[in-house]
Amino acid sequence: MDDAPVGCGDRARRRALISTRMRNGALALSRIDDVDRRKRIRRTALVCALIALAFYFAFILMSLVRGLK
């Protein structure tokens, strides 16, 4: 079952092929695309963190308001 469609195959060989392709430039992203992608990821992480922080403070505020009644 070495060549099974569901199996993971030979990972070392697969990595070597991928790195060879990247050196040839077939799969490599240009430097500008990579920088743009990192900016989008950073922005998305910041937005998710701000949303989580808003929920955190909203629950604290809600518990304080209910405790005062």
Steps between C-alpha positions, in 0.01 A plus 500: 500500500792732435325676213156511664295808408418566865845431647754767574774351279865579545513839668873551461479447125198728474683779685800463273281532191324805637825674587636421152191653341529807719863546401398484137243772561194295402327541835692789655307816571656827411636701790229765464222241517661349809519837676140577405388161629677557832332840535157345440568225754619752758194720438263203532665391825468853637130520409432162662685607815301824518172311462601259778599792721165669437314183605720472810429855615131471409459196725683675784279806458188285482591319823566832676169648385306191608681496834397858578128430463 
